[in-house]
């Protein structure tokens, strides 16, 4: 998708489809309070073209609600699409992001390859204080995210992607800021889609080795430092927890390291990003039921999120050092697989220190095992602050459902920065507790800790397991198991990989 910016009056834009946003400005409540759809444009010709349909009452400007007007009178555009943001009070920059995706997904199946999107001009109608550039960025992100479809292996696949998006800004908009916003939106949207394209790949097409190759290729393209190691390095580093998962598979593991070292930045924090990269999770000897097991190809979504974030970081160039570790392996049952009851020794923080011992209760709790060594490795490489992302537990979807992801942290000021990042990213995360009472549940009789803590509080015991390895290093854990896969297509996003966490991790990094 190419992006262009136009500062011309929107009535004069020649396009297949002009998308304009609307809100419901009705503030009264009660049975007589009819919706009042109001366009977020001051263009008189557009207002006139839409007046008829807006007057009928059939269109309410609900969130992502659309109405199409063919051959709108007085406009150069062939079609006028009105996209709702919902109630005025809910009309935020995140609503604009979704609405842009909705416009794109409206166009795609109708053979429309080019569209223009009018940025809302009436600032007062959006969250106060949001600069124009942020709105432009969000709109472009949403359009790119909306353009993604997961049907890559259909042999009769028709490419329906949008070729050109024209961002229509007001004539008096701050042009450098608008251009910067659009440029950022392209980088962020493409990076999120990069992560989604990895998550979408099936286990046979994306083994740990291939994920490592994809990481190396991306790193070369955007100028990141990189290393991809395998079995031998796991043994050298004494990554007994990571290896215990990898040992059951014929596919060798990949320990992926990506480095962003901006010139002239030699002190200050080093941010460590750690991602779970299980390219397929059968459960191992504690094998999963067959129903829905095919979904377990997305068990590397945390690792993909880190790769997507690193891509965006390399292109947006924040003034902070960042290192990403993706622990990629396949969790398989076999004659070489680990067994329940096995005791594994995790990587030691320093070569002369002992590693923590882990009693394996359930081989399906493998994510925390690979992350344990990934976290220790990031600390050994000098990370002063950590963030990990993982499709870690089914329990997180029991707690928060399929739309909100979980976040845990051992440090309130580090968490505060993440919360601030959410305001920019628009992603939904909810903080859940860590604590001694959860640590109690994963104490082992035979060793230091065990890898499951029973049925209750499963997301918190998993997080507390990771906390054992992060120790006092300020750390954030993202459990994205419930939201990494969109189960049903929505107006603004296709069914399939969501690309969750790329934007929030990026913003968190940029806040340093
Ligand atoms: N990859 C799964 C978690 C998962 C479940 C992700 C559903 C996405 C959708 C993880 O490795 C796992 O199997 N977790 C177990 C842990 C349990 C054995 C303690 C779980 O949540 O059931
Ligand atoms: Mn598992
Ligand atoms: Zn898993």
Short mmCIF file of C-alpha atoms and ligand atoms in Angstrom, two decimals:
data_model
loop_
_atom_site.label_atom_id
_atom_site.label_comp_id
_atom_site.label_asym_id
_atom_site.label_seq_id
_atom_site.Cartn_x
_atom_site.Cartn_y
_atom_site.Cartn_z
CA UNK A 1 0.00 0.00 0.00
CA UNK A 2 1.39 3.35 -1.05
CA UNK A 3 0.42 6.42 0.95
CA UNK A 4 -0.02 9.94 -0.34
CA UNK A 5 -1.06 13.11 1.42
CA UNK A 6 -3.45 15.67 -0.01
CA UNK A 7 -4.20 19.11 1.42
CA UNK A 8 -6.75 19.90 -1.27
CA UNK A 9 -10.47 20.40 -0.52
CA UNK A 10 -11.84 16.84 -0.21
CA UNK A 11 -14.75 17.51 -2.56
CA UNK A 12 -12.20 17.88 -5.35
CA UNK A 13 -10.30 14.63 -4.76
CA UNK A 14 -10.69 12.20 -7.67
CA UNK A 15 -10.88 8.78 -6.09
CA UNK A 16 -12.74 5.48 -6.26
CA UNK A 17 -13.82 5.96 -2.66
CA UNK A 18 -13.70 8.87 -0.26
CA UNK A 19 -14.08 7.84 3.38
CA UNK A 20 -15.35 10.44 5.85
CA UNK A 21 -15.85 9.88 9.58
CA UNK A 22 -18.96 10.59 11.61
CA UNK A 23 -19.95 10.64 15.28
CA UNK A 24 -23.24 10.47 17.08
CA UNK A 25 -23.59 13.83 18.80
CA UNK A 26 -26.84 13.00 20.60
CA UNK A 27 -26.22 13.60 24.30
CA UNK A 28 -29.77 13.24 25.57
CA UNK A 29 -30.87 9.83 26.83
CA UNK A 30 -34.21 8.08 26.75
CA UNK A 31 -36.61 6.64 24.16
CA UNK A 32 -37.05 9.91 22.26
CA UNK A 33 -33.33 10.66 21.93
CA UNK A 34 -32.66 9.75 18.31
CA UNK A 35 -29.06 9.34 17.13
CA UNK A 36 -27.61 12.47 15.55
CA UNK A 37 -24.98 11.38 13.04
CA UNK A 38 -22.61 14.28 12.44
CA UNK A 39 -19.78 14.32 9.90
CA UNK A 40 -16.27 15.13 11.09
CA UNK A 41 -15.67 17.47 8.19
CA UNK A 42 -16.51 21.06 7.49
CA UNK A 43 -16.54 20.55 3.72
CA UNK A 44 -19.90 21.92 2.60
CA UNK A 45 -20.07 19.77 -0.54
CA UNK A 46 -19.56 16.55 1.45
CA UNK A 47 -22.12 17.67 4.01
CA UNK A 48 -24.61 18.33 1.23
CA UNK A 49 -23.94 14.98 -0.45
CA UNK A 50 -24.48 13.12 2.83
CA UNK A 51 -27.43 15.16 4.11
CA UNK A 52 -30.06 12.92 2.51
CA UNK A 53 -28.95 9.65 4.02
CA UNK A 54 -28.08 11.20 7.37
CA UNK A 55 -31.57 12.64 7.55
CA UNK A 56 -33.33 9.27 7.15
CA UNK A 57 -32.35 8.00 10.59
CA UNK A 58 -31.21 4.68 9.13
CA UNK A 59 -27.55 5.46 9.80
CA UNK A 60 -26.54 5.97 13.44
CA UNK A 61 -22.77 6.53 13.19
CA UNK A 62 -22.14 3.61 15.54
CA UNK A 63 -18.56 2.45 15.91
CA UNK A 64 -17.40 1.06 12.55
CA UNK A 65 -20.93 1.39 11.12
CA UNK A 66 -20.78 2.28 7.43
CA UNK A 67 -23.07 3.70 4.78
CA UNK A 68 -22.16 4.06 1.11
CA UNK A 69 -23.33 6.76 -1.28
CA UNK A 70 -22.69 6.12 -4.98
CA UNK A 71 -21.93 9.00 -7.35
CA UNK A 72 -22.24 11.61 -4.61
CA UNK A 73 -23.44 14.89 -6.03
CA UNK A 74 -20.92 17.70 -6.07
CA UNK A 75 -17.93 15.43 -5.31
CA UNK A 76 -15.18 14.23 -7.63
CA UNK A 77 -15.11 10.90 -5.72
CA UNK A 78 -17.01 7.98 -7.30
CA UNK A 79 -18.22 6.83 -3.89
CA UNK A 80 -18.62 8.44 -0.49
CA UNK A 81 -18.29 6.09 2.47
CA UNK A 82 -19.28 7.32 5.89
CA UNK A 83 -17.64 5.43 8.77
CA UNK A 84 -18.93 5.84 12.31
CA UNK A 85 -16.90 6.36 15.46
CA UNK A 86 -19.81 5.92 17.83
CA UNK A 87 -20.90 8.34 20.51
CA UNK A 88 -19.11 11.67 20.59
CA UNK A 89 -17.69 10.86 24.02
CA UNK A 90 -16.12 7.69 22.64
CA UNK A 91 -14.74 9.28 19.49
CA UNK A 92 -11.02 8.95 20.14
CA UNK A 93 -7.88 8.62 18.11
CA UNK A 94 -8.23 4.84 18.55
CA UNK A 95 -11.65 5.09 16.96
CA UNK A 96 -10.01 6.79 13.96
CA UNK A 97 -7.50 3.92 13.73
CA UNK A 98 -10.31 1.37 13.60
CA UNK A 99 -12.43 3.44 11.24
CA UNK A 100 -9.54 3.64 8.77
CA UNK A 101 -9.27 -0.15 8.90
CA UNK A 102 -13.02 -0.43 8.38
CA UNK A 103 -12.84 1.78 5.26
CA UNK A 104 -10.05 -0.37 3.83
CA UNK A 105 -11.86 -3.61 4.60
CA UNK A 106 -15.01 -2.19 3.04
CA UNK A 107 -13.09 -1.43 -0.16
CA UNK A 108 -11.12 -4.68 -0.52
CA UNK A 109 -13.82 -7.23 -1.40
CA UNK A 110 -15.50 -4.72 -3.74
CA UNK A 111 -12.59 -4.54 -6.13
CA UNK A 112 -11.63 -1.05 -5.02
CA UNK A 113 -7.84 -0.66 -5.02
CA UNK A 114 -7.47 3.00 -4.15
CA UNK A 115 -9.16 5.23 -1.62
CA UNK A 116 -8.91 8.57 0.17
CA UNK A 117 -9.49 9.03 3.86
CA UNK A 118 -10.45 12.43 5.22
CA UNK A 119 -8.74 13.05 8.54
CA UNK A 120 -11.22 14.51 11.00
CA UNK A 121 -10.75 18.26 10.94
CA UNK A 122 -12.92 19.31 13.86
CA UNK A 123 -10.34 18.80 16.57
CA UNK A 124 -12.84 19.57 19.30
CA UNK A 125 -14.72 16.39 18.53
CA UNK A 126 -11.76 14.12 19.31
CA UNK A 127 -9.88 13.65 22.56
CA UNK A 128 -8.59 17.10 23.35
CA UNK A 129 -4.84 17.52 23.13
CA UNK A 130 -4.30 14.87 20.47
CA UNK A 131 -2.05 16.49 17.89
CA UNK A 132 -2.90 16.17 14.23
CA UNK A 133 0.19 14.04 13.57
CA UNK A 134 -1.02 11.42 16.04
CA UNK A 135 -4.37 11.21 14.26
CA UNK A 136 -2.62 10.88 10.89
CA UNK A 137 -0.38 8.17 12.28
CA UNK A 138 -3.30 6.24 13.78
CA UNK A 139 -5.28 6.44 10.54
CA UNK A 140 -2.41 5.05 8.48
CA UNK A 141 -1.73 2.29 11.02
CA UNK A 142 -5.39 1.31 10.95
CA UNK A 143 -5.49 1.30 7.15
CA UNK A 144 -2.42 -0.95 6.93
CA UNK A 145 -3.69 -3.31 9.62
CA UNK A 146 -7.04 -3.46 7.80
CA UNK A 147 -5.31 -4.33 4.54
CA UNK A 148 -3.90 -7.59 5.91
CA UNK A 149 -5.63 -10.89 5.09
CA UNK A 150 -4.50 -14.32 6.23
CA UNK A 151 -5.32 -16.38 3.11
CA UNK A 152 -1.75 -16.53 1.79
CA UNK A 153 -1.79 -20.20 0.77
CA UNK A 154 -5.00 -20.18 -1.30
CA UNK A 155 -3.97 -21.27 -4.80
CA UNK A 156 -6.75 -19.23 -6.43
CA UNK A 157 -6.02 -16.29 -4.18
CA UNK A 158 -6.91 -12.91 -5.65
CA UNK A 159 -4.75 -10.16 -4.34
CA UNK A 160 -7.25 -7.63 -3.06
CA UNK A 161 -4.80 -5.38 -1.30
CA UNK A 162 -5.16 -1.64 -1.50
CA UNK A 163 -2.59 -0.04 -3.79
CA UNK A 164 -2.90 3.60 -2.79
CA UNK A 165 -4.24 5.38 0.26
CA UNK A 166 -4.58 9.14 0.08
CA UNK A 167 -4.61 10.78 3.48
CA UNK A 168 -6.67 13.92 3.08
CA UNK A 169 -5.63 16.55 5.62
CA UNK A 170 -6.98 20.05 6.11
CA UNK A 171 -5.38 22.83 4.08
CA UNK A 172 -4.18 24.51 7.26
CA UNK A 173 -2.82 21.32 8.86
CA UNK A 174 0.74 21.38 10.18
CA UNK A 175 2.34 19.77 7.12
CA UNK A 176 5.67 18.57 8.53
CA UNK A 177 3.80 17.06 11.50
CA UNK A 178 1.25 15.39 9.24
CA UNK A 179 4.02 13.96 7.05
CA UNK A 180 5.89 12.70 10.12
CA UNK A 181 2.69 11.12 11.41
CA UNK A 182 2.01 9.36 8.12
CA UNK A 183 5.59 8.12 7.91
CA UNK A 184 5.40 6.73 11.46
CA UNK A 185 2.06 5.14 10.71
CA UNK A 186 3.55 3.33 7.72
CA UNK A 187 6.48 2.01 9.76
CA UNK A 188 4.33 0.89 12.67
CA UNK A 189 1.55 -0.60 10.54
CA UNK A 190 4.01 -2.50 8.35
CA UNK A 191 5.90 -3.76 11.40
CA UNK A 192 2.68 -5.02 12.97
CA UNK A 193 1.80 -6.75 9.69
CA UNK A 194 5.30 -8.25 9.55
CA UNK A 195 4.65 -9.83 12.96
CA UNK A 196 1.21 -11.02 11.81
CA UNK A 197 2.62 -12.63 8.67
CA UNK A 198 5.02 -14.66 10.84
CA UNK A 199 2.28 -15.70 13.27
CA UNK A 200 0.10 -16.78 10.35
CA UNK A 201 2.67 -19.27 9.04
CA UNK A 202 1.94 -22.91 9.85
CA UNK A 203 4.41 -24.97 11.86
CA UNK A 204 5.78 -26.81 8.84
CA UNK A 205 6.50 -23.57 6.98
CA UNK A 206 7.97 -21.74 9.95
CA UNK A 207 10.29 -23.93 12.00
CA UNK A 208 12.59 -22.38 14.62
CA UNK A 209 15.39 -22.37 12.01
CA UNK A 210 13.22 -20.56 9.46
CA UNK A 211 12.08 -18.04 12.09
CA UNK A 212 15.78 -17.40 12.71
CA UNK A 213 16.33 -16.82 8.99
CA UNK A 214 13.41 -14.40 8.86
CA UNK A 215 14.86 -12.50 11.80
CA UNK A 216 18.28 -12.28 10.14
CA UNK A 217 16.77 -11.11 6.85
CA UNK A 218 14.72 -8.42 8.57
CA UNK A 219 17.72 -7.33 10.65
CA UNK A 220 19.82 -6.89 7.51
CA UNK A 221 17.04 -4.93 5.80
CA UNK A 222 16.62 -2.40 8.59
CA UNK A 223 20.18 -2.35 9.96
CA UNK A 224 19.97 -4.24 13.26
CA UNK A 225 22.78 -6.31 14.73
CA UNK A 226 21.85 -9.97 14.89
CA UNK A 227 22.92 -13.51 15.83
CA UNK A 228 21.04 -16.75 15.46
CA UNK A 229 22.36 -19.65 17.55
CA UNK A 230 21.19 -23.21 17.93
CA UNK A 231 21.73 -26.38 20.00
CA UNK A 232 25.43 -25.97 20.63
CA UNK A 233 25.07 -22.46 22.04
CA UNK A 234 22.17 -23.58 24.26
CA UNK A 235 24.52 -26.16 25.78
CA UNK A 236 27.38 -23.67 26.07
CA UNK A 237 25.18 -21.18 27.91
CA UNK A 238 23.76 -24.03 30.05
CA UNK A 239 20.21 -23.17 28.94
CA UNK A 240 18.78 -26.32 30.50
CA UNK A 241 15.22 -24.99 30.63
CA UNK A 242 15.11 -23.85 26.99
CA UNK A 243 16.78 -27.09 25.84
CA UNK A 244 14.35 -29.26 27.82
CA UNK A 245 11.59 -28.06 25.47
CA UNK A 246 13.70 -28.29 22.31
CA UNK A 247 15.05 -31.79 23.06
CA UNK A 248 11.86 -33.57 21.99
CA UNK A 249 11.83 -32.21 18.45
CA UNK A 250 13.69 -33.20 15.30
CA UNK A 251 13.80 -29.46 14.53
CA UNK A 252 16.72 -27.71 16.21
CA UNK A 253 15.93 -24.67 18.38
CA UNK A 254 16.87 -21.11 17.45
CA UNK A 255 18.15 -18.57 19.94
CA UNK A 256 17.57 -15.30 18.10
CA UNK A 257 19.36 -12.14 19.23
CA UNK A 258 18.59 -8.73 17.69
CA UNK A 259 20.56 -5.66 18.70
CA UNK A 260 19.70 -1.99 18.29
CA UNK A 261 22.67 0.19 19.24
CA UNK A 262 22.13 3.83 18.27
CA UNK A 263 25.32 5.68 17.56
CA UNK A 264 26.63 7.79 20.42
CA UNK A 265 24.38 6.18 23.06
CA UNK A 266 26.83 4.52 25.42
CA UNK A 267 25.11 4.89 28.76
CA UNK A 268 21.59 4.88 30.16
CA UNK A 269 19.23 1.91 30.18
CA UNK A 270 19.51 -1.20 28.04
CA UNK A 271 16.05 -2.53 27.30
CA UNK A 272 15.72 -6.31 27.01
CA UNK A 273 12.83 -7.68 24.93
CA UNK A 274 12.20 -11.42 25.37
CA UNK A 275 9.72 -13.34 23.21
CA UNK A 276 8.24 -16.84 23.38
CA UNK A 277 8.85 -18.45 20.00
CA UNK A 278 7.22 -21.88 20.16
CA UNK A 279 6.62 -22.51 16.45
CA UNK A 280 4.27 -25.35 17.35
CA UNK A 281 3.00 -26.45 20.76
CA UNK A 282 1.64 -30.01 20.87
CA UNK A 283 2.00 -29.96 24.64
CA UNK A 284 4.80 -32.55 24.45
CA UNK A 285 4.30 -35.75 26.48
CA UNK A 286 1.49 -33.95 28.38
CA UNK A 287 -0.10 -33.80 24.93
CA UNK A 288 -2.96 -31.44 24.15
CA UNK A 289 -6.36 -32.66 22.91
CA UNK A 290 -6.66 -32.64 19.09
CA UNK A 291 -9.52 -30.12 19.02
CA UNK A 292 -8.11 -26.72 18.07
CA UNK A 293 -4.54 -27.96 18.30
CA UNK A 294 -3.90 -26.49 14.84
CA UNK A 295 -4.11 -23.06 16.48
CA UNK A 296 -0.90 -23.78 18.35
CA UNK A 297 1.05 -22.54 15.34
CA UNK A 298 0.51 -19.10 16.84
CA UNK A 299 2.46 -19.97 19.97
CA UNK A 300 5.33 -17.84 18.66
CA UNK A 301 3.25 -14.65 18.64
CA UNK A 302 5.24 -13.15 21.52
CA UNK A 303 8.49 -13.72 19.64
CA UNK A 304 6.97 -12.28 16.46
CA UNK A 305 5.81 -9.21 18.41
CA UNK A 306 9.39 -8.61 19.53
CA UNK A 307 10.63 -8.95 15.95
CA UNK A 308 7.97 -6.52 14.73
CA UNK A 309 8.80 -4.04 17.49
CA UNK A 310 12.54 -4.28 16.70
CA UNK A 311 11.82 -3.58 13.03
CA UNK A 312 9.92 -0.42 13.97
CA UNK A 313 12.61 0.58 16.48
CA UNK A 314 15.34 0.26 13.84
CA UNK A 315 13.38 2.55 11.51
CA UNK A 316 12.17 5.11 14.06
CA UNK A 317 15.55 5.30 15.81
CA UNK A 318 14.84 6.14 19.47
CA UNK A 319 17.88 7.18 21.56
CA UNK A 320 18.07 4.04 23.70
CA UNK A 321 19.82 0.70 23.39
CA UNK A 322 17.57 -2.32 22.88
CA UNK A 323 18.31 -6.02 22.70
CA UNK A 324 15.74 -8.65 21.76
CA UNK A 325 15.91 -12.38 22.51
CA UNK A 326 13.51 -14.79 20.85
CA UNK A 327 13.57 -18.36 22.16
CA UNK A 328 12.29 -20.52 19.31
CA UNK A 329 11.60 -24.24 19.61
CA UNK A 330 8.98 -26.83 18.78
CA UNK A 331 7.24 -28.58 21.70
CA UNK A 332 6.90 -32.21 20.60
CA UNK A 333 6.35 -35.63 22.17
CA UNK A 334 9.00 -38.17 21.15
CA UNK A 335 11.50 -40.64 22.50
CA UNK A 336 13.82 -37.78 23.32
CA UNK A 337 11.15 -35.52 24.83
CA UNK A 338 11.27 -34.52 28.48
CA UNK A 339 8.88 -36.24 30.84
CA UNK A 340 6.74 -35.09 33.75
CA UNK A 341 8.85 -35.48 36.88
CA UNK A 342 12.10 -34.61 35.11
CA UNK A 343 14.24 -32.02 36.86
CA UNK A 344 15.94 -29.41 34.69
CA UNK A 345 18.61 -26.86 35.55
CA UNK A 346 18.00 -23.39 34.17
CA UNK A 347 20.71 -21.09 32.87
CA UNK A 348 22.78 -19.52 35.66
CA UNK A 349 23.02 -15.71 35.72
CA UNK A 350 26.81 -16.00 35.93
CA UNK A 351 28.83 -19.05 34.81
CA UNK A 352 30.12 -19.67 38.35
CA UNK A 353 26.68 -19.50 39.96
CA UNK A 354 24.30 -22.47 40.13
CA UNK A 355 21.23 -22.44 37.89
CA UNK A 356 17.79 -22.81 39.48
CA UNK A 357 16.33 -26.31 39.34
CA UNK A 358 12.86 -26.83 37.86
CA UNK A 359 10.62 -29.83 38.41
CA UNK A 360 8.58 -30.49 35.27
CA UNK A 361 5.00 -31.23 36.29
CA UNK A 362 3.44 -30.65 32.89
CA UNK A 363 5.43 -30.54 29.64
CA UNK A 364 2.70 -28.30 28.18
CA UNK A 365 3.84 -25.46 30.45
CA UNK A 366 6.80 -25.00 28.11
CA UNK A 367 6.61 -21.27 27.41
CA UNK A 368 7.83 -20.31 30.87
CA UNK A 369 10.74 -22.74 30.45
CA UNK A 370 12.13 -21.17 27.28
CA UNK A 371 11.45 -17.66 28.66
CA UNK A 372 13.27 -18.41 31.92
CA UNK A 373 16.54 -18.86 30.04
CA UNK A 374 15.74 -16.01 27.62
CA UNK A 375 15.23 -13.63 30.56
CA UNK A 376 18.46 -14.77 32.23
CA UNK A 377 20.36 -14.37 28.96
CA UNK A 378 19.00 -10.84 28.44
CA UNK A 379 20.15 -9.94 31.97
CA UNK A 380 23.54 -11.49 31.35
CA UNK A 381 23.86 -9.39 28.18
CA UNK A 382 23.30 -6.27 30.27
CA UNK A 383 19.57 -5.56 30.07
CA UNK A 384 18.60 -3.12 32.83
CA UNK A 385 14.86 -3.29 32.11
CA UNK A 386 12.93 -6.25 30.74
CA UNK A 387 9.72 -6.82 28.85
CA UNK A 388 8.55 -10.24 27.73
CA UNK A 389 5.61 -11.25 25.57
CA UNK A 390 4.15 -14.73 25.37
CA UNK A 391 1.06 -16.73 24.51
CA UNK A 392 1.61 -18.20 27.94
CA UNK A 393 -1.61 -19.44 29.51
CA UNK A 394 -5.17 -20.39 28.69
CA UNK A 395 -5.97 -19.01 32.14
CA UNK A 396 -5.45 -15.44 30.92
CA UNK A 397 -8.41 -15.77 28.54
CA UNK A 398 -10.53 -17.21 31.35
CA UNK A 399 -9.70 -14.11 33.39
CA UNK A 400 -9.81 -11.38 30.73
CA UNK A 401 -11.54 -12.82 27.68
CA UNK A 402 -10.52 -12.51 24.05
CA UNK A 403 -10.14 -8.74 23.78
CA UNK A 404 -7.92 -7.73 26.69
CA UNK A 405 -4.43 -9.07 27.32
CA UNK A 406 -2.72 -9.46 30.70
CA UNK A 407 0.22 -7.46 32.02
CA UNK A 408 2.27 -8.14 35.15
CA UNK A 409 5.15 -6.17 36.61
CA UNK A 410 7.51 -6.19 39.59
CA UNK A 411 8.09 -2.43 39.37
CA UNK A 412 5.44 0.30 39.48
CA UNK A 413 7.44 2.99 37.69
CA UNK A 414 8.31 0.64 34.82
CA UNK A 415 4.66 -0.36 34.65
CA UNK A 416 3.63 3.32 34.62
CA UNK A 417 5.64 3.78 31.45
CA UNK A 418 3.87 0.83 29.89
CA UNK A 419 0.48 2.22 30.87
CA UNK A 420 1.41 5.52 29.22
CA UNK A 421 2.41 3.59 26.09
CA UNK A 422 -1.08 2.05 25.96
CA UNK A 423 -2.61 5.49 25.61
CA UNK A 424 -0.71 5.87 22.32
CA UNK A 425 -1.00 2.31 21.05
CA UNK A 426 -4.70 1.89 21.79
CA UNK A 427 -4.12 -1.74 22.77
CA UNK A 428 -6.05 -3.24 25.68
CA UNK A 429 -4.04 -4.68 28.58
CA UNK A 430 -5.09 -5.14 32.20
CA UNK A 431 -2.69 -5.48 35.12
CA UNK A 432 -2.93 -8.63 37.22
CA UNK A 433 -1.13 -9.51 40.45
CA UNK A 434 2.16 -11.21 41.22
CA UNK A 435 3.04 -12.05 44.80
CA UNK A 436 4.37 -14.36 47.46
CA UNK A 437 1.07 -16.26 47.63
CA UNK A 438 1.53 -17.31 43.99
CA UNK A 439 5.23 -18.08 44.49
CA UNK A 440 4.11 -20.44 47.27
CA UNK A 441 2.10 -22.47 44.75
CA UNK A 442 5.12 -23.25 42.55
CA UNK A 443 7.54 -24.40 45.24
CA UNK A 444 8.89 -27.88 44.49
CA UNK A 445 9.58 -30.71 46.94
CA UNK A 446 12.51 -32.01 44.94
CA UNK A 447 13.98 -28.79 43.51
CA UNK A 448 13.62 -25.00 43.57
CA UNK A 449 10.40 -24.55 41.62
CA UNK A 450 7.90 -26.52 39.59
CA UNK A 451 6.53 -25.44 36.25
CA UNK A 452 2.81 -25.43 37.11
CA UNK A 453 0.88 -24.20 40.11
CA UNK A 454 -2.47 -25.93 39.81
CA UNK A 455 -5.78 -24.86 38.29
CA UNK A 456 -6.38 -21.58 40.08
CA UNK A 457 -4.61 -18.32 39.31
CA UNK A 458 -2.84 -19.94 36.37
CA UNK A 459 -1.81 -16.71 34.70
CA UNK A 460 -0.38 -15.33 37.94
CA UNK A 461 1.54 -18.50 38.87
CA UNK A 462 3.03 -18.55 35.35
CA UNK A 463 4.01 -14.88 35.74
CA UNK A 464 5.47 -15.57 39.19
CA UNK A 465 7.53 -18.39 37.64
CA UNK A 466 9.09 -15.84 35.26
CA UNK A 467 9.54 -13.39 38.14
CA UNK A 468 11.88 -15.99 39.72
CA UNK A 469 14.24 -15.38 36.80
CA UNK A 470 13.72 -11.63 36.33
CA UNK A 471 14.34 -11.25 40.08
CA UNK A 472 14.83 -7.54 40.92
CA UNK A 473 15.42 -6.33 37.39
CA UNK A 474 12.48 -4.04 36.53
CA UNK A 475 10.32 -6.24 34.35
CA UNK A 476 7.02 -6.38 32.52
CA UNK A 477 5.34 -9.60 31.43
CA UNK A 478 2.67 -9.62 28.72
CA UNK A 479 0.42 -12.67 28.50
CA UNK A 480 -1.17 -12.40 25.05
CA UNK A 481 -2.58 -15.95 24.73
CA UNK A 482 -6.19 -14.73 24.63
CA UNK A 483 -5.79 -11.98 22.05
CA UNK A 484 -3.01 -13.03 19.66
CA UNK A 485 -5.55 -14.64 17.35
CA UNK A 486 -8.71 -12.84 16.16
CA UNK A 487 -11.37 -15.57 16.19
CA UNK A 488 -13.96 -13.82 14.02
CA UNK A 489 -13.33 -11.14 11.42
CA UNK A 490 -14.36 -7.67 12.52
CA UNK A 491 -15.07 -4.57 10.42
CA UNK A 492 -11.54 -3.23 10.90
CA UNK A 493 -9.43 -6.39 11.15
CA UNK A 494 -9.40 -9.79 9.48
CA UNK A 495 -9.79 -13.09 11.27
CA UNK A 496 -6.34 -14.43 12.07
CA UNK A 497 -3.21 -13.10 13.77
CA UNK A 498 -3.78 -9.78 15.53
CA UNK A 499 -0.23 -8.46 15.85
CA UNK A 500 -1.00 -7.52 19.46
CA UNK A 501 1.75 -5.92 21.55
CA UNK A 502 3.96 -4.63 18.71
CA UNK A 503 2.68 -1.07 19.10
CA UNK A 504 2.70 -1.03 22.91
CA UNK A 505 6.21 -2.48 23.18
CA UNK A 506 7.43 0.08 20.65
CA UNK A 507 5.90 2.99 22.58
CA UNK A 508 7.27 1.67 25.86
CA UNK A 509 10.75 1.57 24.32
CA UNK A 510 10.35 5.08 22.92
CA UNK A 511 9.45 6.37 26.39
CA UNK A 512 13.04 5.79 27.60
N1 LIG B 1 0.67 -22.16 24.45
C1 LIG B 1 -0.09 -22.53 25.57
C2 LIG B 1 -1.07 -21.45 26.04
C3 LIG B 1 -2.16 -21.11 25.06
C4 LIG B 1 -3.40 -21.69 25.19
C5 LIG B 1 -1.97 -20.18 24.09
C6 LIG B 1 -4.43 -21.35 24.33
C7 LIG B 1 -2.99 -19.82 23.23
C8 LIG B 1 -4.21 -20.40 23.34
C9 LIG B 1 0.83 -22.86 26.75
O1 LIG B 1 2.05 -23.38 26.39
C10 LIG B 1 0.14 -23.88 27.57
O2 LIG B 1 -0.07 -24.96 27.09
N2 LIG B 1 -0.23 -23.51 28.80
C11 LIG B 1 -0.91 -24.40 29.67
C12 LIG B 1 -0.23 -24.33 31.00
C13 LIG B 1 -0.71 -25.36 31.96
C14 LIG B 1 -0.26 -26.74 31.53
C15 LIG B 1 -0.18 -25.02 33.33
C16 LIG B 1 -2.35 -23.92 29.79
O3 LIG B 1 -2.57 -22.72 29.87
O4 LIG B 1 -3.24 -24.75 29.76
MN1 LIG B 2 1.98 -25.47 26.11
ZN1 LIG B 3 2.76 -22.88 24.55
#
